[in-house]
Short mmCIF file of C-alpha atoms in Angstrom, two decimals:
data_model
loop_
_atom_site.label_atom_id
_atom_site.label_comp_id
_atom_site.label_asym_id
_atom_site.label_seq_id
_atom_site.Cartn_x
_atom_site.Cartn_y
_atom_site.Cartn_z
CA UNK C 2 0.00 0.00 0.00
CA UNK C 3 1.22 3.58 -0.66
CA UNK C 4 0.30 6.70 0.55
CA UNK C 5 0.47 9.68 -0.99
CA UNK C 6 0.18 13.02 1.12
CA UNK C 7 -1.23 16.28 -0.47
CA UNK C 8 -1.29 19.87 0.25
CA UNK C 9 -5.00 20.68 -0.42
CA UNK C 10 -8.49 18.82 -1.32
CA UNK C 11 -7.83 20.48 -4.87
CA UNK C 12 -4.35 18.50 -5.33
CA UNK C 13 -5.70 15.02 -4.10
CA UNK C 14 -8.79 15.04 -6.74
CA UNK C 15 -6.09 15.74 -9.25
CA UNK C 16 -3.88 13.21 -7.90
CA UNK C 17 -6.96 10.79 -8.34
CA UNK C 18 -7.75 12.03 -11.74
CA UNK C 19 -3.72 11.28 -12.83
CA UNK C 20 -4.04 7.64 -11.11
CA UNK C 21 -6.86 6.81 -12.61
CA UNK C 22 -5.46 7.70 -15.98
CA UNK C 23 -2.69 5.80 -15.44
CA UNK C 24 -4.80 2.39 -14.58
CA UNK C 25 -6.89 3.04 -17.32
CA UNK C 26 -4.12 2.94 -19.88
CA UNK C 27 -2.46 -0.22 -18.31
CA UNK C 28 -6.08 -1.94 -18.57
CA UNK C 29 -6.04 -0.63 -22.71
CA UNK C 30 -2.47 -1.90 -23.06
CA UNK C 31 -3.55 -5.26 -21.68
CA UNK C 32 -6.59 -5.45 -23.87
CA UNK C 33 -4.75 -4.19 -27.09
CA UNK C 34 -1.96 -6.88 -26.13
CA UNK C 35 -4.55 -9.69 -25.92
CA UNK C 36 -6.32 -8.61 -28.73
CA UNK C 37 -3.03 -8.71 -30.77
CA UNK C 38 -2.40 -11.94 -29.59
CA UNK C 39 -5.48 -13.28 -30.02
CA UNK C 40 -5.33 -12.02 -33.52
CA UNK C 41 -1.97 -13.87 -34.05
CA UNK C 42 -3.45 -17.23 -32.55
CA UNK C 43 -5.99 -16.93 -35.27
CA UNK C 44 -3.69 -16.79 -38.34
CA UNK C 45 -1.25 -19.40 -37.13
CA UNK C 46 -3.89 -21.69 -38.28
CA UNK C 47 -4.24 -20.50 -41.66
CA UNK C 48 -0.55 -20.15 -42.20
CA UNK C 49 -0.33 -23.83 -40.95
CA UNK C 50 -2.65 -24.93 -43.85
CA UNK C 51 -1.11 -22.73 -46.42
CA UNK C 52 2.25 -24.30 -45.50
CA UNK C 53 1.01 -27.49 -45.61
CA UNK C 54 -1.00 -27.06 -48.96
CA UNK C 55 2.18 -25.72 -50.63
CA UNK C 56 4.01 -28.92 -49.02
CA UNK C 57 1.25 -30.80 -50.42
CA UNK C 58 1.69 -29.05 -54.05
CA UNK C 59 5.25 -29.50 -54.49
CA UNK C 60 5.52 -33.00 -53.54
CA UNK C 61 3.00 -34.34 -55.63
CA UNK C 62 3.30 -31.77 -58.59
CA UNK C 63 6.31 -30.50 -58.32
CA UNK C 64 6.85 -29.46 -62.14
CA UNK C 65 3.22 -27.59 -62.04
CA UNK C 66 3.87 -25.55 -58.97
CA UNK C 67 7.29 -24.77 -59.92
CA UNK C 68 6.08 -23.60 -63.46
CA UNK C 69 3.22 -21.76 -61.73
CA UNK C 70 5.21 -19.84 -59.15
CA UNK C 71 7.95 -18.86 -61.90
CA UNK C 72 5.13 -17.35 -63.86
CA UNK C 73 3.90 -15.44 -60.86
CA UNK C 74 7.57 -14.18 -59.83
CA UNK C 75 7.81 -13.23 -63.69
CA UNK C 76 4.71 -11.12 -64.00
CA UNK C 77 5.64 -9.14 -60.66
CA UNK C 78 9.30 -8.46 -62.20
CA UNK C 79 7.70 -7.70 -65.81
CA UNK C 80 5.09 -5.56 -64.17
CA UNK C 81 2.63 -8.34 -66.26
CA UNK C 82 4.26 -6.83 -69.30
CA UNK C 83 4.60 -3.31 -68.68
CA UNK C 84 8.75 -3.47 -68.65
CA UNK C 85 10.12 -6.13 -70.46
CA UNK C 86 13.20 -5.03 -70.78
CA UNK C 87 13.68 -6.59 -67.25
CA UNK C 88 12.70 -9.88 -68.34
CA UNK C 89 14.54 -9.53 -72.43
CA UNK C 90 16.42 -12.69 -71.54
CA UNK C 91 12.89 -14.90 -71.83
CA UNK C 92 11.84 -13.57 -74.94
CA UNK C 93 12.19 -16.28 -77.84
CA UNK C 94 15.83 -15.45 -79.48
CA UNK C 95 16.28 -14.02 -82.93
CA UNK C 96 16.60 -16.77 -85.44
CA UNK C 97 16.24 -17.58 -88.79
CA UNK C 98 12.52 -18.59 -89.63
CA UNK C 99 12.25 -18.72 -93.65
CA UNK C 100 12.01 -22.56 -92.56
CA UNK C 101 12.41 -24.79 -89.78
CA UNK C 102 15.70 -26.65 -90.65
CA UNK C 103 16.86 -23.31 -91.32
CA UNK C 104 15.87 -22.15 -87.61
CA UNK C 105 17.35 -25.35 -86.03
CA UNK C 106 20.76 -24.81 -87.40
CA UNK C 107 20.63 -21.50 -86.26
CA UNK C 108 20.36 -22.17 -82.90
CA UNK C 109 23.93 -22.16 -81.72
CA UNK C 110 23.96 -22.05 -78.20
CA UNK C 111 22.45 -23.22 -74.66
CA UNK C 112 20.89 -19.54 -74.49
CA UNK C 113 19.47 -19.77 -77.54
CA UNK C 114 17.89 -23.45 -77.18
CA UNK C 115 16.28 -22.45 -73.65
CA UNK C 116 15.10 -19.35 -74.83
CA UNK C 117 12.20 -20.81 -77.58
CA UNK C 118 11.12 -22.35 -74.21
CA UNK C 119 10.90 -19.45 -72.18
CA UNK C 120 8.04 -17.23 -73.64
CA UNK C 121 5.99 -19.71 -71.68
CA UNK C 122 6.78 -17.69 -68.76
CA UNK C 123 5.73 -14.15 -70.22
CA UNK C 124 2.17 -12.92 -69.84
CA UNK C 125 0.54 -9.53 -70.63
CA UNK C 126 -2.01 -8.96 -68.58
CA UNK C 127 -4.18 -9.84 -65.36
CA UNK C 128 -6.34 -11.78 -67.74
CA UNK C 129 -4.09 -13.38 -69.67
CA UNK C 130 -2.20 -14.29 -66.07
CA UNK C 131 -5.17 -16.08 -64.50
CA UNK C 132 -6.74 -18.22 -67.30
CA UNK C 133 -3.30 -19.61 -68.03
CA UNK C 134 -2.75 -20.03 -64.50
CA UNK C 135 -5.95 -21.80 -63.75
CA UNK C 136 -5.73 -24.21 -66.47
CA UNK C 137 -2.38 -25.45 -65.71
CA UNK C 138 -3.42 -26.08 -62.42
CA UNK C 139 -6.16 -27.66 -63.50
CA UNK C 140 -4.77 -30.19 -66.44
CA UNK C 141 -1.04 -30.04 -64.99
CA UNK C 142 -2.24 -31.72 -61.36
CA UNK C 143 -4.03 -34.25 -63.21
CA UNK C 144 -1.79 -34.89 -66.14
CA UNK C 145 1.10 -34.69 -63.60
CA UNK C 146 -0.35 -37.36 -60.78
CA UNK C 147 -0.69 -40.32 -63.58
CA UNK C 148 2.59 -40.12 -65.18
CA UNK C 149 6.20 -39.64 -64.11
CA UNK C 150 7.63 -35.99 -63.58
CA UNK C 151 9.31 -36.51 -66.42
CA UNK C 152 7.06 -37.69 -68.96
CA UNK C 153 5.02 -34.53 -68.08
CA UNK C 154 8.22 -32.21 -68.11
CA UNK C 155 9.07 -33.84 -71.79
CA UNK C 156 5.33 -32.51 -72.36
CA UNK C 157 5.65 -29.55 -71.38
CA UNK C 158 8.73 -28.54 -72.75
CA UNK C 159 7.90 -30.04 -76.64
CA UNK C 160 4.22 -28.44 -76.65
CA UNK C 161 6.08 -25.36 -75.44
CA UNK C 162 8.93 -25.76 -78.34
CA UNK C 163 6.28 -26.30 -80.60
CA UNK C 164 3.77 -23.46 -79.80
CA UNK C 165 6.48 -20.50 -79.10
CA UNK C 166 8.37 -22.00 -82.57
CA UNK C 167 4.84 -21.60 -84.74
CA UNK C 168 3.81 -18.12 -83.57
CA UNK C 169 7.84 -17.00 -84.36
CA UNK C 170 7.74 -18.47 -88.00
CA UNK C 171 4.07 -17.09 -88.74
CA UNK C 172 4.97 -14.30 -87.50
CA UNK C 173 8.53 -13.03 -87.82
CA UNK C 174 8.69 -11.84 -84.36
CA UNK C 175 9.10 -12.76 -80.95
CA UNK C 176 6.82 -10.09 -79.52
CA UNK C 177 4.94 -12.76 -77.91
CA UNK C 178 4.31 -14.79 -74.47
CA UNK C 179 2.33 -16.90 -71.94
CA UNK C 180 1.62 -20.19 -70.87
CA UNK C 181 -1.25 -20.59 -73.58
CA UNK C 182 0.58 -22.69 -75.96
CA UNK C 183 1.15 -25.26 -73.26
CA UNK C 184 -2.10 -25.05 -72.17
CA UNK C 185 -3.39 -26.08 -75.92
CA UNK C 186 -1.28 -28.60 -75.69
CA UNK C 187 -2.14 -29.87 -72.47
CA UNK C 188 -6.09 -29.69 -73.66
CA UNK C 189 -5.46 -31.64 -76.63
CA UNK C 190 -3.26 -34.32 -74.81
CA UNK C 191 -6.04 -34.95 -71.80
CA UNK C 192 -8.63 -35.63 -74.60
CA UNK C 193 -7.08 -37.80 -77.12
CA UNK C 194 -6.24 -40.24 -73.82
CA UNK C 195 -9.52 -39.77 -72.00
CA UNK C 196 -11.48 -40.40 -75.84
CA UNK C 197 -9.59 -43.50 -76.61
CA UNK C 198 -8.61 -45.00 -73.24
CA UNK C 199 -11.35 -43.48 -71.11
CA UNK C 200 -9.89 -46.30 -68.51
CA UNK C 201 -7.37 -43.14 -67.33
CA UNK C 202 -7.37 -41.53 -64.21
CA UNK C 203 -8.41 -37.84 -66.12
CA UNK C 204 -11.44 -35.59 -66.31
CA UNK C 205 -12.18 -34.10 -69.63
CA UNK C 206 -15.77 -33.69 -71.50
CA UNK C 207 -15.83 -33.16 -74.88
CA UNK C 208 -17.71 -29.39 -74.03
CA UNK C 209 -14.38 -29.02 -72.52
CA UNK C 210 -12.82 -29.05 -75.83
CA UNK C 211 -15.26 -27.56 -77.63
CA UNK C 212 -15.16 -24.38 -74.67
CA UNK C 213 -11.14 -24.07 -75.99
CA UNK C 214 -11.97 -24.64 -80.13
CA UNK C 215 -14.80 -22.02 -79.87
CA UNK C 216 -12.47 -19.58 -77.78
CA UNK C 217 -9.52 -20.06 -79.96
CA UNK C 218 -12.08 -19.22 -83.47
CA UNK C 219 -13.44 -16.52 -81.53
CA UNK C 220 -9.94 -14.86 -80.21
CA UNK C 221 -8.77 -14.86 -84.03
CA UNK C 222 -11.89 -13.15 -85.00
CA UNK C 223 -11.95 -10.34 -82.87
CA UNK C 224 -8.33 -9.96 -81.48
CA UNK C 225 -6.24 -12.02 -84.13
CA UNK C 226 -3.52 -9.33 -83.92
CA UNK C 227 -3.26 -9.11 -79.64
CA UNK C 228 -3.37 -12.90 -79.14
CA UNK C 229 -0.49 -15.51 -80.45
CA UNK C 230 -3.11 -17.83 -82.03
CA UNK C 231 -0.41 -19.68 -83.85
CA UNK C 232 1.09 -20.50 -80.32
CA UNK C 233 -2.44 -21.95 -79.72
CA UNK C 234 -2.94 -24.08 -83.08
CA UNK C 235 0.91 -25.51 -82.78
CA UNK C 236 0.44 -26.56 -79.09
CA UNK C 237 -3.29 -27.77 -79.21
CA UNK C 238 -2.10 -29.77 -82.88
CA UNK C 239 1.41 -31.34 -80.93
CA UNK C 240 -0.75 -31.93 -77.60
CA UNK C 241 -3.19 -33.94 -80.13
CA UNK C 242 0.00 -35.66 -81.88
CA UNK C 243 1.87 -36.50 -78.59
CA UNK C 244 -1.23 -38.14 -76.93
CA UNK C 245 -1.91 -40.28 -79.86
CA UNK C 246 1.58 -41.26 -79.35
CA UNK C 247 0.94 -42.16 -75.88
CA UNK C 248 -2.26 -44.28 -76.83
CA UNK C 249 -0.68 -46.24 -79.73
CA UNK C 250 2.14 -47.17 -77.27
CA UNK C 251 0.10 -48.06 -74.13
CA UNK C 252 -2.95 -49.92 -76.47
CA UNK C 253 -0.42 -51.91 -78.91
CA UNK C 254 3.49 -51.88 -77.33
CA UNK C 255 2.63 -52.20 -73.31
CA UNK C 256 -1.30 -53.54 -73.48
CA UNK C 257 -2.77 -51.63 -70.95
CA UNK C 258 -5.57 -50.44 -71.16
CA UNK C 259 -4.85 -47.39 -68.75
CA UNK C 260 -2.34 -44.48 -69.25
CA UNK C 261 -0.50 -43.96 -66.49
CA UNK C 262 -1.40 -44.93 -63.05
CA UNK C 263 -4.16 -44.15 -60.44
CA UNK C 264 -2.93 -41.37 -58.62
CA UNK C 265 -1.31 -41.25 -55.42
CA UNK C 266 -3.16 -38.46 -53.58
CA UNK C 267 -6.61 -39.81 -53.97
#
């Protein structure tokens, strides 16, 4: 106990005013900090489950989520377009495209080789960003869970060959990017495999298909000259190609009548 001795009635009601003050603001202090750390108990939850989604993600499709999360990093360096100059190295290289032997010969170096890859990276726009981005998710966790990593990185890095290659020697420039290509491809690969050995762990309707012909007719018609529609054709046509491929070797080399394998996560 402490007591405090005062001059005058006047000087102890403002000593009582000052005290209580001071208790007052310890009581908000307390409250504030328990709020805060109530707040904090809350979120460690949903960090825990982000965490362990993105565990989740990288172990069983690794090559997605790392092709996913370089696109993201890429569009936040690029400004989604609005500076490439800070992202010049992913641009498809300069080469000779009066024919493709011609263009093959005139790659000459590791830089050059990676770099009809790379546009796959490149995206202009928050559109542009999030269809790509949902539609690899969706056919690269399924394509990805049924087949080894790297029969679905050999996909992905022909269909992206292919598509970036087309729109260069159509169009004589490499003003072009995004994920689309692959995307075709990856379309056109799922349905081939679920048509003709609907035994396979994948989920494709043919509406699906029909959704990405109709949108690839209608993006030529009314934006042909803002959207790399020979990216689209080359990837959707080698997607096609690669899972007939797949088929003829499963039905007639291995006879199963299942690509791939049921996947591990379900």
């Amino acid at each position: 106990q402490q007591v405090i001795w005062v001059g005058s009635e006047a000087e102890a009601d403002a000593v009582r005013v000052a005290l209580e003050r001071w208790l007052n603001k310890g009581y908000d202090a307390v409250n504030r900090s328990s709020a805060s750390n109530t707040a904090g108990e809350s979120l460690v939850p949903g960090l825990r489950g982000f965490l362990k989604g993105a565990v989740a993600a990288i172990y069983y499709y690794p090559i997605t989520t790392v092709l996913f999360a370089v696109c993201l990093i890429v569009a936040i360096v690029s400004g989604l377009g609005s500076y490439p100059d800070r992202v010049a190295i992913l641009f498809y290289p300069t080469l000779t495209s009066n024919g493709l032997l011609t263009l093959l010969a005139d790659i000459k170096s590791f830089s050059d080789l990676s770099r009809t890859f790379t546009p796959m990276f490149l995206h202009f726009g928050e559109l542009h960003l999030i269809f790509n981005m949902l539609w690899l998710w969706y056919f690269g966790r399924q394509l990805e869970s049924i087949q080894s990593m790297w029969s679905f990185g050999a996909l992905v890095l022909v269909t992206s060959f292919v598509s970036n290659t087309t729109q260069y020697m159509v169009n004589d420039a490499n003003n072009f990017g995004g994920m689309s290509g692959v995307v075709y491809g990856l379309v056109g690969y799922t349905w081939v495999i679920h048509k003709l050995m609907p035994k396979s762990y994948l989920s494709l309707n043919s509406n699906m298909l029909a959704f990405f012909v109709v949108a690839l007719v209608g993006m030529e018609i009314l934006a042909s000259s803002l959207v790399a529609t020979a990216a689209h054709v080359g990837g959707l046509l080698s997607g096609l190609v690669l899972g007939g491929g797949v088929v003829f070797y499963n039905r007639y080399v291995i006879h199963q009548s299942a690509v791939g394998h049921k996947p591990a996560n379900r």
